[in-house]
mmCIF file of C-alpha atoms in Angstrom:
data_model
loop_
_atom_site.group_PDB
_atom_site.id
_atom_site.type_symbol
_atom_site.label_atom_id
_atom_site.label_comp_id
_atom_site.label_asym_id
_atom_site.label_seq_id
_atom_site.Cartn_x
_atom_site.Cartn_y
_atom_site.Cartn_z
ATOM 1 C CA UNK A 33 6.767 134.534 -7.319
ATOM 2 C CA UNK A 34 3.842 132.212 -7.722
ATOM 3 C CA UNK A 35 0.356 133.508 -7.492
ATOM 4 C CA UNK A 36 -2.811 130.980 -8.017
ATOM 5 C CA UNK A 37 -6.403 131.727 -8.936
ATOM 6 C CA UNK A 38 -9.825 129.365 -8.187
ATOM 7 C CA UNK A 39 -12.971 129.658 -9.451
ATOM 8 C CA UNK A 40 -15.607 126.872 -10.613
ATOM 9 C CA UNK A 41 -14.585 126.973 -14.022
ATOM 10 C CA UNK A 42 -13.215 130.262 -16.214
ATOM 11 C CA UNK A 43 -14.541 133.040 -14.328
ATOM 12 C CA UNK A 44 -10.684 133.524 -12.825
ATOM 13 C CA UNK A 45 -9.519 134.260 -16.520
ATOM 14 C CA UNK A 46 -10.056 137.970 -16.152
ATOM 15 C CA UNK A 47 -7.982 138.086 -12.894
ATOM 16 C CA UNK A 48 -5.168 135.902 -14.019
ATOM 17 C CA UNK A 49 -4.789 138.028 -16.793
ATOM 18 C CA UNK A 50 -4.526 141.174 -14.696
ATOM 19 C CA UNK A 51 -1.906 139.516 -12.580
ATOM 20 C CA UNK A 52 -0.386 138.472 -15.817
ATOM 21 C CA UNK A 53 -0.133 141.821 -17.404
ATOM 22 C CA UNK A 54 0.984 143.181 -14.005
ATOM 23 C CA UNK A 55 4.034 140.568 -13.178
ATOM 24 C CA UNK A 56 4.358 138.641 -16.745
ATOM 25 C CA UNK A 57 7.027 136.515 -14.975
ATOM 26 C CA UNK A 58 4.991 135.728 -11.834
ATOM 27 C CA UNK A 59 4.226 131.551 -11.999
ATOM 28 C CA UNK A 60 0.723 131.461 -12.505
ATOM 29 C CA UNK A 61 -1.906 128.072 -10.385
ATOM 30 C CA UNK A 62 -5.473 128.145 -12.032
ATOM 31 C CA UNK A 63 -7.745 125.513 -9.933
ATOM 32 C CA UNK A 64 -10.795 124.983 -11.165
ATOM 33 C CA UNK A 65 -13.758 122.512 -10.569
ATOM 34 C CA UNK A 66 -15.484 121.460 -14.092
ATOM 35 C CA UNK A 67 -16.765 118.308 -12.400
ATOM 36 C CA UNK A 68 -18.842 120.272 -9.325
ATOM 37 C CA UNK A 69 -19.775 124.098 -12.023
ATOM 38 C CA UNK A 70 -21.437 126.137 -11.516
ATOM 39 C CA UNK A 71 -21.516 126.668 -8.136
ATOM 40 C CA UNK A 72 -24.192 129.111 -7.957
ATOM 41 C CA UNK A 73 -27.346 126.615 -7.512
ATOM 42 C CA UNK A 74 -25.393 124.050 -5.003
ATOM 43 C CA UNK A 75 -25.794 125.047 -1.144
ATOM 44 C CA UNK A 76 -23.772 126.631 0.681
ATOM 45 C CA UNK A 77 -22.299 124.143 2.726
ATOM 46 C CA UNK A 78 -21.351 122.269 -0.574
ATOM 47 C CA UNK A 79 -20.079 124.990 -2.402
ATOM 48 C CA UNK A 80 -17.876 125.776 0.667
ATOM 49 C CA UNK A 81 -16.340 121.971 0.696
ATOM 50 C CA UNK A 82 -15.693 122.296 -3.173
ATOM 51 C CA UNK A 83 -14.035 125.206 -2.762
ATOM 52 C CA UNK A 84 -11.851 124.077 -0.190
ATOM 53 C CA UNK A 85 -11.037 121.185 -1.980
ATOM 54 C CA UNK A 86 -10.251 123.669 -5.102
ATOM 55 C CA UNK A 87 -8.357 125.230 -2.922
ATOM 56 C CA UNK A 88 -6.376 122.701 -1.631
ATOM 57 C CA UNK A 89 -5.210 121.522 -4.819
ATOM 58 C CA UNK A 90 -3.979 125.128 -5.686
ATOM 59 C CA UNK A 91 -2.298 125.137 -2.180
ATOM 60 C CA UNK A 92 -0.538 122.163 -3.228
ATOM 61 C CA UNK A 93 1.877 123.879 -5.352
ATOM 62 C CA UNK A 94 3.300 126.437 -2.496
ATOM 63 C CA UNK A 95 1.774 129.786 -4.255
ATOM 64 C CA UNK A 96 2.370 133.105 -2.680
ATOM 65 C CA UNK A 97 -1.139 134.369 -2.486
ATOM 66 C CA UNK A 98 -4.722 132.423 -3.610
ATOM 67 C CA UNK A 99 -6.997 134.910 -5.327
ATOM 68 C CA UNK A 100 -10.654 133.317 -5.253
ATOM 69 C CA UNK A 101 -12.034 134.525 -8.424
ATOM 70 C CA UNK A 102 -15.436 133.894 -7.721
ATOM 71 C CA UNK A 103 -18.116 136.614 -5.978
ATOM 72 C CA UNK A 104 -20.075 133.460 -5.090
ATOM 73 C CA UNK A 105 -17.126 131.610 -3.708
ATOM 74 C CA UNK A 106 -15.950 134.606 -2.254
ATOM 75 C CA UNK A 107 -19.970 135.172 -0.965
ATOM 76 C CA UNK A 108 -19.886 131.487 0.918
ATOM 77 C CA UNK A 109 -16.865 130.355 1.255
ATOM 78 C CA UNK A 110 -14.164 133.101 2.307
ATOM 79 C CA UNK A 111 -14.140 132.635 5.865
ATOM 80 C CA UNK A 112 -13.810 129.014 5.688
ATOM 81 C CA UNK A 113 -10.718 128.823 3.169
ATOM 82 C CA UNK A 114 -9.010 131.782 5.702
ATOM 83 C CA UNK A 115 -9.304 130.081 8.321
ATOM 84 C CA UNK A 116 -7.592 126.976 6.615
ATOM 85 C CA UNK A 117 -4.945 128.612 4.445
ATOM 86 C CA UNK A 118 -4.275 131.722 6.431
ATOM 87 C CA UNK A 119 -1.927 133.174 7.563
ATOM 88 C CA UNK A 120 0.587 131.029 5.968
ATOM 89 C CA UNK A 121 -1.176 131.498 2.700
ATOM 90 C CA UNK A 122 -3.258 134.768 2.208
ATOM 91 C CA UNK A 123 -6.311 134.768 0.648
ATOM 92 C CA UNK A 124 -7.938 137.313 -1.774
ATOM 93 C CA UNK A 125 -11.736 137.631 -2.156
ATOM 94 C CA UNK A 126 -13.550 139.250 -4.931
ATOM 95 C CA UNK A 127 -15.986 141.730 -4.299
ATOM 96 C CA UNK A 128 -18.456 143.744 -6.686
ATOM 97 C CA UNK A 129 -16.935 147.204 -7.098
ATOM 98 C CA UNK A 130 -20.055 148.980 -5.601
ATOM 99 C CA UNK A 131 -17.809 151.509 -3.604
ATOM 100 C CA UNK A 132 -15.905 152.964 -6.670
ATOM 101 C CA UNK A 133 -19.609 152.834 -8.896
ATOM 102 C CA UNK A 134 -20.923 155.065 -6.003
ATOM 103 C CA UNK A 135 -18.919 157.767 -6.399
ATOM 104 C CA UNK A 136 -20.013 158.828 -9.700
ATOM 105 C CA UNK A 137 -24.029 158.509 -9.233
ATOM 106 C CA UNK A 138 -26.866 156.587 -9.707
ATOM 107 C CA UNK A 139 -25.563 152.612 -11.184
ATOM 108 C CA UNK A 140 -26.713 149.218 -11.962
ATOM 109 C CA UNK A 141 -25.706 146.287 -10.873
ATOM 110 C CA UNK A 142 -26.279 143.068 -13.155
ATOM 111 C CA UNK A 143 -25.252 139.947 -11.043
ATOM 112 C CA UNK A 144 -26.340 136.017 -11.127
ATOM 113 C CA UNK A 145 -30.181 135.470 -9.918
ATOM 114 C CA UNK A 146 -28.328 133.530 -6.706
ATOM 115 C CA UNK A 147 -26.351 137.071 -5.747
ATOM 116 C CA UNK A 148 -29.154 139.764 -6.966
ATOM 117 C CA UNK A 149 -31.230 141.355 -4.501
ATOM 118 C CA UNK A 150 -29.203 138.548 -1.502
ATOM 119 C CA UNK A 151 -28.419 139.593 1.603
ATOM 120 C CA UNK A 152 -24.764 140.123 0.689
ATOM 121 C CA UNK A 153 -25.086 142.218 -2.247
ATOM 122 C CA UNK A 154 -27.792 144.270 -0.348
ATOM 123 C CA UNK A 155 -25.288 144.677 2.508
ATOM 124 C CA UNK A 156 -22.464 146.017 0.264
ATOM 125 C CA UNK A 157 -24.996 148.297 -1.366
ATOM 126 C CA UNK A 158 -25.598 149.663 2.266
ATOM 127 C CA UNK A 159 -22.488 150.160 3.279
ATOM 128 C CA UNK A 160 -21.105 151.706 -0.133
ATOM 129 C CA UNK A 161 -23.707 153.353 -1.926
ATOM 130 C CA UNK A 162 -26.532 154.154 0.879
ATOM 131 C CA UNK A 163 -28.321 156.982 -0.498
ATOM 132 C CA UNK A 164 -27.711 156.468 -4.485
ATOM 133 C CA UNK A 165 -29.713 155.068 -6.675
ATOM 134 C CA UNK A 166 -28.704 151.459 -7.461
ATOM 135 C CA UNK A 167 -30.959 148.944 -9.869
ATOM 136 C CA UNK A 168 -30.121 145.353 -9.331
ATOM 137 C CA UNK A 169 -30.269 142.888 -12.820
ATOM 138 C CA UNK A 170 -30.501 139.466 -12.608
ATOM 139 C CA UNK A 171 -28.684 137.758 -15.689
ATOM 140 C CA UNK A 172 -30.414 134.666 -16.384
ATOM 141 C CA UNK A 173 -27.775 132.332 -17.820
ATOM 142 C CA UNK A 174 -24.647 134.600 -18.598
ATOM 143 C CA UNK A 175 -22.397 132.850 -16.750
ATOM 144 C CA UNK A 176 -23.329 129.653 -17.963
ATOM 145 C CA UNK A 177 -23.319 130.895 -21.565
ATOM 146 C CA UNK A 178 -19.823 132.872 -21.015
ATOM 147 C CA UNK A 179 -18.733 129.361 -19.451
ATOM 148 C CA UNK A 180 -19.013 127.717 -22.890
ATOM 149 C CA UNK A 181 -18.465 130.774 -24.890
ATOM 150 C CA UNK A 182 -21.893 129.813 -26.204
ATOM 151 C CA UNK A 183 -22.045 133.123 -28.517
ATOM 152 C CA UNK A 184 -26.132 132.851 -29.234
ATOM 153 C CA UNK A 185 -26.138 132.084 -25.910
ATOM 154 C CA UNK A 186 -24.164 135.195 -25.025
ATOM 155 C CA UNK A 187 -25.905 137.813 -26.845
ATOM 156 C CA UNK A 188 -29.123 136.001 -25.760
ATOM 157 C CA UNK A 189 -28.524 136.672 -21.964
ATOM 158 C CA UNK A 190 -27.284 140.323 -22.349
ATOM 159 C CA UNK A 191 -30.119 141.545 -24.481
ATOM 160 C CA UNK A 192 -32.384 140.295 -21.878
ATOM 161 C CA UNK A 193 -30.330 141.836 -18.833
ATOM 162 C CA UNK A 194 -30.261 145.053 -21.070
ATOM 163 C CA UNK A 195 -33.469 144.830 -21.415
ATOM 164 C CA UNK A 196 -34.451 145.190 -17.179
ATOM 165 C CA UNK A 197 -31.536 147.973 -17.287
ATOM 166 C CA UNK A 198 -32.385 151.600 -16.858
ATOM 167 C CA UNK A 199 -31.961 153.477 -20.458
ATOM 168 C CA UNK A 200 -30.337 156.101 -18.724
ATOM 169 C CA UNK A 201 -27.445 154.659 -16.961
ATOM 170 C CA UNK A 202 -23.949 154.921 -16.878
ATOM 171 C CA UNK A 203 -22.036 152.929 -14.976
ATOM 172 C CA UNK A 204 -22.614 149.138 -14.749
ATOM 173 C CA UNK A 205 -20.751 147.275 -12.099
ATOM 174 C CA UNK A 206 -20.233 143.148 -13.499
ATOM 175 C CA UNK A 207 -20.919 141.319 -10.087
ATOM 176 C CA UNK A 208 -20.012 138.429 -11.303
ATOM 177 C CA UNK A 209 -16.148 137.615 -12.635
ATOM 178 C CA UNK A 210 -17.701 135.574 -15.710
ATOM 179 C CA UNK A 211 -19.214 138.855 -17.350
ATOM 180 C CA UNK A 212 -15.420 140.496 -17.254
ATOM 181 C CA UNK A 213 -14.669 138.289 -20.305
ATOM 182 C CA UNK A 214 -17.371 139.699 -22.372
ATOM 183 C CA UNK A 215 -17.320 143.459 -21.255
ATOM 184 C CA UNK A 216 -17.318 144.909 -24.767
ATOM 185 C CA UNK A 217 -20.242 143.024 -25.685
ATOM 186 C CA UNK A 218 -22.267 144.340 -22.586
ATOM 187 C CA UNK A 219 -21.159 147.998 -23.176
ATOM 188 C CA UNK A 220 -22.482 147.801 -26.748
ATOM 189 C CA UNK A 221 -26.139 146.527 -25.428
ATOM 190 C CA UNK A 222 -26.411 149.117 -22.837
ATOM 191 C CA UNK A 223 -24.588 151.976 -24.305
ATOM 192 C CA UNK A 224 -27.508 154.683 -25.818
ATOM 193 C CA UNK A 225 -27.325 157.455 -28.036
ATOM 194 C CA UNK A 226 -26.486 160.701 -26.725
ATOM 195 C CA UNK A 227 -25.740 159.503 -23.327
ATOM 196 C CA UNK A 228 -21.881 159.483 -21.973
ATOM 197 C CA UNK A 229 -19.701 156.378 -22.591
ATOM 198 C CA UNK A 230 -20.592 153.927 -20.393
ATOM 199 C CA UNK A 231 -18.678 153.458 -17.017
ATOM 200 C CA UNK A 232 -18.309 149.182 -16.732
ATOM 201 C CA UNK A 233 -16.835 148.597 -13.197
ATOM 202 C CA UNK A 234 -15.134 145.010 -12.744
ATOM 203 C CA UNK A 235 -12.902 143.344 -9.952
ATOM 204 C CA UNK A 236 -10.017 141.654 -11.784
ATOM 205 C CA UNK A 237 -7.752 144.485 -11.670
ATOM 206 C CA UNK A 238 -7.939 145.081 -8.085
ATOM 207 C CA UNK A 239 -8.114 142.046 -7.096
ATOM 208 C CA UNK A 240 -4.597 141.271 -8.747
ATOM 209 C CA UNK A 241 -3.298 144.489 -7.014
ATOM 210 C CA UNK A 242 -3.848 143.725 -4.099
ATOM 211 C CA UNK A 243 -2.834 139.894 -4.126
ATOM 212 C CA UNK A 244 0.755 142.113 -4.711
ATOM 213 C CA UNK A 245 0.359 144.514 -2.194
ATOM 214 C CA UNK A 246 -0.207 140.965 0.358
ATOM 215 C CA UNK A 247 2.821 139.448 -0.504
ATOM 216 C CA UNK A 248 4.777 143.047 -0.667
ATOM 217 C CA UNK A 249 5.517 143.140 -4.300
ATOM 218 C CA UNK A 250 4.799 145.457 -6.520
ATOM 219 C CA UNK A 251 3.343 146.059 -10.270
ATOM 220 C CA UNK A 252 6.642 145.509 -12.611
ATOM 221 C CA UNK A 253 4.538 145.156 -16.307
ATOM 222 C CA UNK A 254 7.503 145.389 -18.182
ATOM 223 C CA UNK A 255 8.965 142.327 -16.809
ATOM 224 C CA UNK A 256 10.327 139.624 -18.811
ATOM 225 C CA UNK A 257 7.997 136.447 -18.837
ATOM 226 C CA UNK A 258 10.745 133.555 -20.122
ATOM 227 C CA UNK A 259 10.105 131.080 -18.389
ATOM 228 C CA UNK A 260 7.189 131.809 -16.290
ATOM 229 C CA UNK A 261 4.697 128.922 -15.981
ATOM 230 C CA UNK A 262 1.176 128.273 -15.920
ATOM 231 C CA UNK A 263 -0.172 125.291 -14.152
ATOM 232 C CA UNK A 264 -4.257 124.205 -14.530
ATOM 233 C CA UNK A 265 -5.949 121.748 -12.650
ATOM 234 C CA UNK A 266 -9.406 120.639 -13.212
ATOM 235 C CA UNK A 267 -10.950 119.100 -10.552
ATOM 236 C CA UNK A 268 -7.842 118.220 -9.032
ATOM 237 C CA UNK A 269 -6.624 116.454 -12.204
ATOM 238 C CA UNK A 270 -3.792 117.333 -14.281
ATOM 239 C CA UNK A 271 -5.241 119.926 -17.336
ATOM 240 C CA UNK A 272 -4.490 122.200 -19.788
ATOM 241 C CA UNK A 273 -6.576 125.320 -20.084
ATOM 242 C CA UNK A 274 -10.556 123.973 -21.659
ATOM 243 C CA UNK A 275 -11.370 125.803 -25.436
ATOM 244 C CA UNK A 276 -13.511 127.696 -24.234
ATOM 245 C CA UNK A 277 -10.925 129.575 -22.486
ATOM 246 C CA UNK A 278 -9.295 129.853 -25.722
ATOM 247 C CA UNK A 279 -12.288 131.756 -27.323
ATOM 248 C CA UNK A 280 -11.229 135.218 -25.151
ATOM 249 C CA UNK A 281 -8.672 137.396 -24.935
ATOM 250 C CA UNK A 282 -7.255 136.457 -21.368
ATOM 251 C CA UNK A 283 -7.670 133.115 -21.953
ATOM 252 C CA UNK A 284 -5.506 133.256 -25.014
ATOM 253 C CA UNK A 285 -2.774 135.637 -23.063
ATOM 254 C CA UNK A 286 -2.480 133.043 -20.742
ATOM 255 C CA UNK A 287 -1.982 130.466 -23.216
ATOM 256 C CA UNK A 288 0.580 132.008 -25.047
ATOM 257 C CA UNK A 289 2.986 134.119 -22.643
ATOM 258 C CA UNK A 290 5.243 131.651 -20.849
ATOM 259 C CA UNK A 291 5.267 128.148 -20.729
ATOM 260 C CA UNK A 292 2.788 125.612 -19.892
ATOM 261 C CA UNK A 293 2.969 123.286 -17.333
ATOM 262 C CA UNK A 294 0.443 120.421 -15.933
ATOM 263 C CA UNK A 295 0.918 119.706 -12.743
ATOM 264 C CA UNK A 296 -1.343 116.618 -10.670
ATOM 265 C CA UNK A 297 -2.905 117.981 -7.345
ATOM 266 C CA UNK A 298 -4.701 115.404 -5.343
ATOM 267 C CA UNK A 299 -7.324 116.380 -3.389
#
């Protein structure tokens, strides 16, 4: 089994270690694009043919499924890399987990500037949560910052997005796959006294779920991962996985279960 993973840069790390953790000998494609990140500011026309081309290069090495682990790629760009890749390849989007968040009450949302308060996320608050209370937080410069594992950087952008959040809420969902990576640090800037622990809703274990439940497998953790690989290509280019990867805890998992494998994928 061979399951790949796209993004613009590290944002997939948080899915590929879910899919990791759930079939530890499943081969493993990351495709990123470090010479086109971030994403987020480019159009979407050009974001959609960087993608593809992402894409393609993942496609290249015959995966099972192609998990875009990207809400912005997944925003612009889904129908366009179905309509290529499917149905010989299926394709799994990531979207914020606003329907599970609903069901226990009033929630924020902290997202990029590009995806708060956009018709998407506005649409999925509709259609999920019409009724409860939802605050939508911009978070100037998180992904970037969680991009580099810029730590100042990091704590820089969450006290400011803590700052626009609610004191009294509960449940966060992390619209955006970058923020997975540094949950822990979010919970402990939003998290007040005397309030219940707070509820962080993310995609990446879902996501990986249900890339199994498209190619009828199923979750087998226990698994033996000798001799499962993980390929990276950057840009198309042969790669290993960047540092910064290296400076989280998925990043590392991937880095050290199985072997490691670079592969060239022209574009």
């Amino acid at each position: 089994m061979k399951i790949a993973l796209m993004d613009s840069g590290i944002g997939l790390l948080p899915a590929a270690a879910a899919v990791r953790r759930l079939r530890p000998d499943a081969d493993l494609v990351i495709s990123s694009d470090p010479d086109g990140m971030p994403w987020g500011p480019r159009t979407p026309q050009d974001l959609t043919e960087r993608a593809l081309a992402v894409a393609e290069a993942a496609a290249a090495h015959r995966p099972d499924a192609l998990i875009v682990g990207c809400n912005t790629a997944s925003v612009h760009a889904l129908p366009a890399l179905r309509a290529l890749l499917e149905p010989g390849l299926p394709v799994i989007g990531t979207v914020p987990a606003i329907k599970p968040a609903a069901s226990g009450g009033p929630f924020t949302i902290w997202a990029t500037p590009a995806t708060t308060g956009s018709p998407y996320q506005r649409g999925l608050i509709e259609e999920f949560a019409d009724g409860v209370p939802v605050t939508e937080v911009p978070c100037w410069g998180l992904a970037e910052a969680v991009e580099h594992a810029d730590d100042a950087a990091i704590d820089a952008a969450i006290a400011a997005a803590a700052a626009l959040t609610p004191t009294d809420v509960t449940t966060v969902v992390l619209g955006c796959t970058h923020y997975e990576l540094v949950a822990e640090r979010i919970r402990a800037a939003v998290q007040q006294p005397g309030l219940p622990p707070l509820v962080l809703h993310g995609s990446a274990g879902a996501v990986a779920a249900q890339a199994l439940r498209r190619i009828g497998e199923l979750p087998k953790p226990e698994a033996d991962w000798t001799g499962s690989t993980l390929t990276v290509i950057l840009s198309g280019r042969e790669g290993s996985l960047p540092a910064p990867a290296l400076a989280y805890e998925e990043g590392r998992l991937l880095g050290t279960a199985g072997a490691t494998t670079a592969v060239i994928a022209e574009r």
